[in-house]
């Protein structure tokens, strides 16, 4: 059986499995125009709405049809629910017309994710008839949630994490600093460019800290009480009777892992420092293990943190090098992850990069570090043929104009930002103005004059957090 035959057989297997699920499955793809378009539904649709799968997908592409309008409402509702801080106590509701034109009521559950196999942005939806009081409804809903996991597994079978390899002298020096910092008291700041492995190193520190405490993870994406993140709410909330922070009542050593320290607002930083001071006064150990774009000194110079913090607290800043500064690790990283991808896809014969291709990988600048490297390796493996890998690196310059004729450009032109970089900077500034808020009259989408779902797609494409 050829590799393509195996792919076809695997696709037929998953299609048959989805057709046997006891609920209707809808899968939307975010296309190049950043619109959610229905591209798959299973056979259960016939039972629920009377359409064949082909009829329903075709109807969804017909302008001003009832199906098109209802699915647009569904997608907008999913976008709203994805960003609401209010916890859902029951499945949301959508109204859909059957083939005879009768409007029916359905509960739905959904998952928004990115396919690891081909990097498509997808939305999976499971529909179940709204049957309040039906004894079997709880069982159906349980099958629905299990089906969501099956759907994502079908479209995300390729491993996404690069192996942790640190054999170069540069990384050995970093690991020595990590181990030294973990064995002493003080707050640790892993700083450097995006996608350089700071999270992985933070986990290594958590695994080797001397005192055994309660790990308390807070991601920068959750740095808003409004979004309902219980951990961050607990970090900031105070007792109504004493005015002290709730975490002061955690009578044990506490490790707080904090991502994107450089993005903390003034209020968030103030509350964090007050929490540290409160716990210190009652002799409770608290350690921050943080990732940041910049070191504490750099943040103080930029005015993002008060200078007095550098003297009030002990920080261990550890610079994490970009890939271009640890080229000795690149061959092992590439070979290890390529092998994992090949095995996951059961490819025969196993393709490998040639010596010439490996040299190009080593010499490349890697503008987005591991994020770029993963995309390059994934594309090479998925597009391979006859045991040969096709290498597509793109422009080598990081953040500036490059390419085959870069040496002929004037110094001024070489420093011109790319369109994506300019867009990324612009949208980042707009989000700062709105406090990270996208929806609503005072949100970034309204300010930019575009639908919130379109803005979400652009932010994800440009990797703006």
Short mmCIF file of N, CA and C in Angstrom, two decimals, residues 216-316:
data_model
loop_
_atom_site.label_atom_id
_atom_site.label_comp_id
_atom_site.label_asym_id
_atom_site.label_seq_id
_atom_site.Cartn_x
_atom_site.Cartn_y
_atom_site.Cartn_z
N UNK A 216 1.35 27.48 41.05
CA UNK A 216 0.18 28.29 40.71
C UNK A 216 0.48 28.98 39.40
N UNK A 217 -0.09 28.47 38.31
CA UNK A 217 0.26 28.95 36.98
C UNK A 217 -0.70 30.03 36.51
N UNK A 218 -0.15 31.14 36.07
CA UNK A 218 -0.95 32.23 35.53
C UNK A 218 -0.37 32.63 34.17
N UNK A 219 -1.15 32.51 33.12
CA UNK A 219 -0.68 32.90 31.79
C UNK A 219 -1.09 34.34 31.51
N UNK A 220 -0.27 35.03 30.74
CA UNK A 220 -0.58 36.42 30.44
C UNK A 220 -1.91 36.54 29.72
N UNK A 221 -2.26 35.52 28.91
CA UNK A 221 -3.53 35.55 28.20
C UNK A 221 -4.70 35.58 29.17
N UNK A 222 -4.46 35.16 30.42
CA UNK A 222 -5.51 35.15 31.43
C UNK A 222 -5.40 36.34 32.38
N UNK A 223 -4.58 37.32 32.01
CA UNK A 223 -4.34 38.43 32.92
C UNK A 223 -5.47 39.44 32.91
N UNK A 224 -6.66 38.97 33.11
CA UNK A 224 -7.81 39.86 33.21
C UNK A 224 -8.86 39.20 34.08
N UNK A 225 -9.26 39.91 35.11
CA UNK A 225 -10.31 39.36 35.96
C UNK A 225 -11.60 39.18 35.17
N UNK A 226 -11.80 40.03 34.15
CA UNK A 226 -13.04 40.01 33.39
C UNK A 226 -13.24 38.72 32.61
N UNK A 227 -12.15 38.00 32.28
CA UNK A 227 -12.33 36.83 31.42
C UNK A 227 -12.66 35.58 32.23
N UNK A 228 -12.83 35.71 33.53
CA UNK A 228 -13.31 34.58 34.32
C UNK A 228 -12.25 33.58 34.71
N UNK A 229 -10.96 33.88 34.49
CA UNK A 229 -9.91 32.94 34.89
C UNK A 229 -9.83 32.88 36.40
N UNK A 230 -10.13 31.71 36.97
CA UNK A 230 -10.22 31.58 38.42
C UNK A 230 -8.87 31.80 39.09
N UNK A 231 -7.79 31.33 38.45
CA UNK A 231 -6.49 31.49 39.07
C UNK A 231 -6.09 32.95 39.20
N UNK A 232 -6.29 33.72 38.14
CA UNK A 232 -5.89 35.11 38.22
C UNK A 232 -6.81 35.90 39.13
N UNK A 233 -8.10 35.54 39.15
CA UNK A 233 -9.01 36.19 40.08
C UNK A 233 -8.57 35.93 41.51
N UNK A 234 -8.11 34.69 41.76
CA UNK A 234 -7.63 34.35 43.10
C UNK A 234 -6.37 35.14 43.43
N UNK A 235 -5.56 35.39 42.41
CA UNK A 235 -4.32 36.13 42.62
C UNK A 235 -4.60 37.57 43.03
N UNK A 236 -5.65 38.16 42.48
CA UNK A 236 -5.93 39.57 42.73
C UNK A 236 -6.99 39.84 43.79
N UNK A 237 -7.87 38.89 44.05
CA UNK A 237 -9.00 39.15 44.94
C UNK A 237 -8.56 39.29 46.40
N UNK A 238 -9.29 40.14 47.10
CA UNK A 238 -9.01 40.37 48.52
C UNK A 238 -10.19 39.91 49.36
N UNK A 239 -9.90 39.56 50.60
CA UNK A 239 -10.96 39.18 51.53
C UNK A 239 -11.76 40.42 51.90
N UNK A 240 -13.10 40.33 51.89
CA UNK A 240 -13.91 41.50 52.21
C UNK A 240 -13.78 41.93 53.67
N UNK A 241 -13.43 40.98 54.55
CA UNK A 241 -13.38 41.32 55.98
C UNK A 241 -12.05 41.97 56.38
N UNK A 242 -10.94 41.47 55.83
CA UNK A 242 -9.63 41.98 56.24
C UNK A 242 -8.94 42.82 55.17
N UNK A 243 -9.38 42.69 53.92
CA UNK A 243 -8.73 43.43 52.85
C UNK A 243 -7.44 42.80 52.37
N UNK A 244 -7.07 41.64 52.95
CA UNK A 244 -5.85 40.96 52.53
C UNK A 244 -6.14 40.12 51.29
N UNK A 245 -5.07 39.76 50.56
CA UNK A 245 -5.23 38.94 49.37
C UNK A 245 -5.58 37.51 49.74
N UNK A 246 -6.42 36.87 48.93
CA UNK A 246 -6.83 35.50 49.21
C UNK A 246 -5.64 34.56 49.28
N UNK A 247 -4.63 34.77 48.42
CA UNK A 247 -3.49 33.87 48.41
C UNK A 247 -2.63 34.00 49.66
N UNK A 248 -2.85 35.07 50.43
CA UNK A 248 -2.13 35.18 51.70
C UNK A 248 -2.57 34.06 52.64
N UNK A 249 -3.77 33.56 52.42
CA UNK A 249 -4.30 32.49 53.28
C UNK A 249 -3.78 31.12 52.88
N UNK A 250 -3.04 31.03 51.77
CA UNK A 250 -2.43 29.76 51.40
C UNK A 250 -1.19 29.59 52.25
N UNK A 251 -1.30 28.85 53.34
CA UNK A 251 -0.22 28.78 54.34
C UNK A 251 0.83 27.75 53.95
N UNK A 252 1.40 27.94 52.80
CA UNK A 252 2.49 27.08 52.36
C UNK A 252 3.31 27.83 51.32
N UNK A 253 4.50 27.32 51.04
CA UNK A 253 5.33 27.94 50.01
C UNK A 253 4.60 27.91 48.67
N UNK A 254 4.74 28.97 47.92
CA UNK A 254 3.95 29.11 46.70
C UNK A 254 4.85 29.49 45.53
N UNK A 255 4.71 28.78 44.42
CA UNK A 255 5.41 29.09 43.19
C UNK A 255 4.39 29.64 42.20
N UNK A 256 4.63 30.82 41.70
CA UNK A 256 3.73 31.42 40.72
C UNK A 256 4.47 31.49 39.39
N UNK A 257 3.99 30.73 38.41
CA UNK A 257 4.58 30.80 37.07
C UNK A 257 3.78 31.82 36.26
N UNK A 258 4.47 32.85 35.80
CA UNK A 258 3.81 33.98 35.16
C UNK A 258 4.38 34.19 33.77
N UNK A 259 3.54 34.12 32.75
CA UNK A 259 4.00 34.31 31.38
C UNK A 259 3.81 35.76 30.93
N UNK A 260 4.75 36.22 30.10
CA UNK A 260 4.70 37.56 29.51
C UNK A 260 4.68 38.64 30.59
N UNK A 261 5.67 38.61 31.45
CA UNK A 261 5.81 39.60 32.53
C UNK A 261 5.81 41.01 31.97
N UNK A 262 6.37 41.20 30.75
CA UNK A 262 6.50 42.53 30.17
C UNK A 262 5.16 43.14 29.77
N UNK A 263 4.09 42.34 29.78
CA UNK A 263 2.79 42.86 29.37
C UNK A 263 1.87 43.19 30.54
N UNK A 264 2.36 43.06 31.76
CA UNK A 264 1.51 43.36 32.91
C UNK A 264 1.13 44.84 32.92
N UNK A 265 -0.12 45.10 33.25
CA UNK A 265 -0.55 46.49 33.38
C UNK A 265 -0.05 47.04 34.72
N UNK A 266 -0.16 48.33 34.87
CA UNK A 266 0.30 48.97 36.12
C UNK A 266 -0.47 48.43 37.32
N UNK A 267 -1.78 48.26 37.16
CA UNK A 267 -2.59 47.74 38.26
C UNK A 267 -2.23 46.30 38.59
N UNK A 268 -2.05 45.47 37.56
CA UNK A 268 -1.69 44.08 37.79
C UNK A 268 -0.35 43.96 38.50
N UNK A 269 0.61 44.79 38.08
CA UNK A 269 1.93 44.77 38.71
C UNK A 269 1.85 45.23 40.16
N UNK A 270 1.05 46.25 40.41
CA UNK A 270 0.89 46.75 41.78
C UNK A 270 0.29 45.69 42.68
N UNK A 271 -0.74 45.01 42.21
CA UNK A 271 -1.37 43.97 43.03
C UNK A 271 -0.43 42.79 43.26
N UNK A 272 0.36 42.45 42.24
CA UNK A 272 1.30 41.35 42.38
C UNK A 272 2.35 41.66 43.44
N UNK A 273 2.90 42.87 43.42
CA UNK A 273 3.92 43.23 44.40
C UNK A 273 3.33 43.31 45.81
N UNK A 274 2.11 43.79 45.92
CA UNK A 274 1.46 43.84 47.25
C UNK A 274 1.23 42.44 47.79
N UNK A 275 0.89 41.52 46.91
CA UNK A 275 0.72 40.13 47.34
C UNK A 275 2.04 39.57 47.86
N UNK A 276 3.12 39.81 47.12
CA UNK A 276 4.43 39.32 47.56
C UNK A 276 4.80 39.90 48.93
N UNK A 277 4.52 41.19 49.13
CA UNK A 277 4.86 41.84 50.40
C UNK A 277 4.03 41.26 51.55
N UNK A 278 2.74 41.03 51.30
CA UNK A 278 1.88 40.48 52.34
C UNK A 278 2.36 39.10 52.78
N UNK A 279 2.67 38.25 51.82
CA UNK A 279 3.11 36.90 52.17
C UNK A 279 4.48 36.92 52.84
N UNK A 280 5.32 37.87 52.44
CA UNK A 280 6.64 37.98 53.07
C UNK A 280 6.51 38.38 54.54
N UNK A 281 5.56 39.27 54.84
CA UNK A 281 5.40 39.73 56.22
C UNK A 281 5.00 38.61 57.17
N UNK A 282 4.35 37.57 56.65
CA UNK A 282 3.95 36.46 57.52
C UNK A 282 4.83 35.22 57.25
N UNK A 283 6.05 35.49 56.72
CA UNK A 283 7.08 34.46 56.55
C UNK A 283 6.64 33.30 55.65
N UNK A 284 5.94 33.61 54.57
CA UNK A 284 5.60 32.60 53.58
C UNK A 284 6.48 32.80 52.34
N UNK A 285 7.14 31.73 51.90
CA UNK A 285 7.98 31.80 50.71
C UNK A 285 7.12 31.90 49.45
N UNK A 286 7.45 32.84 48.60
CA UNK A 286 6.76 32.99 47.32
C UNK A 286 7.82 33.23 46.25
N UNK A 287 7.78 32.45 45.19
CA UNK A 287 8.73 32.63 44.11
C UNK A 287 7.99 32.80 42.79
N UNK A 288 8.44 33.75 42.01
CA UNK A 288 7.91 33.95 40.66
C UNK A 288 8.87 33.34 39.66
N UNK A 289 8.34 32.53 38.77
CA UNK A 289 9.10 32.02 37.64
C UNK A 289 8.43 32.61 36.40
N UNK A 290 9.12 33.58 35.78
CA UNK A 290 8.46 34.39 34.77
C UNK A 290 9.15 34.27 33.41
N UNK A 291 8.35 34.40 32.36
CA UNK A 291 8.90 34.57 31.01
C UNK A 291 8.61 36.00 30.59
N UNK A 292 9.51 36.55 29.80
CA UNK A 292 9.36 37.95 29.42
C UNK A 292 10.11 38.21 28.12
N UNK A 293 9.65 39.18 27.39
CA UNK A 293 10.37 39.60 26.18
C UNK A 293 11.65 40.32 26.56
N UNK A 294 11.62 41.02 27.72
CA UNK A 294 12.76 41.84 28.14
C UNK A 294 13.17 41.49 29.57
N UNK A 295 14.40 41.83 29.91
CA UNK A 295 14.90 41.62 31.26
C UNK A 295 14.32 42.68 32.19
N UNK A 296 14.38 42.48 33.52
CA UNK A 296 13.89 43.52 34.45
C UNK A 296 14.57 44.86 34.24
N UNK A 297 15.89 44.87 34.00
CA UNK A 297 16.60 46.13 33.76
C UNK A 297 16.05 46.84 32.53
N UNK A 298 15.83 46.08 31.46
CA UNK A 298 15.30 46.67 30.24
C UNK A 298 13.88 47.21 30.44
N UNK A 299 13.07 46.47 31.21
CA UNK A 299 11.71 46.92 31.48
C UNK A 299 11.71 48.20 32.29
N UNK A 300 12.65 48.32 33.23
CA UNK A 300 12.75 49.54 34.03
C UNK A 300 13.19 50.71 33.15
N UNK A 301 14.13 50.47 32.24
CA UNK A 301 14.59 51.52 31.33
C UNK A 301 13.47 51.99 30.41
N UNK A 302 12.58 51.06 30.02
CA UNK A 302 11.46 51.40 29.15
C UNK A 302 10.29 52.02 29.91
N UNK A 303 10.40 52.05 31.22
CA UNK A 303 9.32 52.60 32.04
C UNK A 303 8.15 51.67 32.23
N UNK A 304 8.34 50.37 31.94
CA UNK A 304 7.24 49.42 32.08
C UNK A 304 7.11 48.86 33.49
N UNK A 305 8.18 48.96 34.27
CA UNK A 305 8.10 48.60 35.68
C UNK A 305 8.84 49.68 36.47
N UNK A 306 8.43 49.97 37.72
CA UNK A 306 9.14 50.97 38.52
C UNK A 306 10.57 50.54 38.81
N UNK A 307 11.50 51.47 38.78
CA UNK A 307 12.90 51.15 39.03
C UNK A 307 13.12 50.58 40.42
N UNK A 308 12.30 51.01 41.39
CA UNK A 308 12.52 50.55 42.77
C UNK A 308 12.31 49.04 42.92
N UNK A 309 11.59 48.39 41.96
CA UNK A 309 11.40 46.94 42.05
C UNK A 309 12.73 46.21 41.95
N UNK A 310 13.69 46.78 41.22
CA UNK A 310 14.99 46.15 41.05
C UNK A 310 15.74 46.08 42.37
N UNK A 311 15.40 46.97 43.31
CA UNK A 311 16.08 47.00 44.59
C UNK A 311 15.26 46.32 45.69
N UNK A 312 13.95 46.33 45.53
CA UNK A 312 13.09 45.71 46.56
C UNK A 312 13.09 44.20 46.48
N UNK A 313 13.27 43.64 45.27
CA UNK A 313 13.19 42.19 45.10
C UNK A 313 14.46 41.68 44.42
N UNK A 314 14.74 40.41 44.65
CA UNK A 314 15.89 39.77 44.01
C UNK A 314 15.44 39.07 42.74
N UNK A 315 15.98 39.49 41.61
CA UNK A 315 15.66 38.88 40.32
C UNK A 315 16.88 38.14 39.77
N UNK A 316 16.62 36.98 39.17
CA UNK A 316 17.64 36.25 38.44
C UNK A 316 17.28 36.30 36.95
#
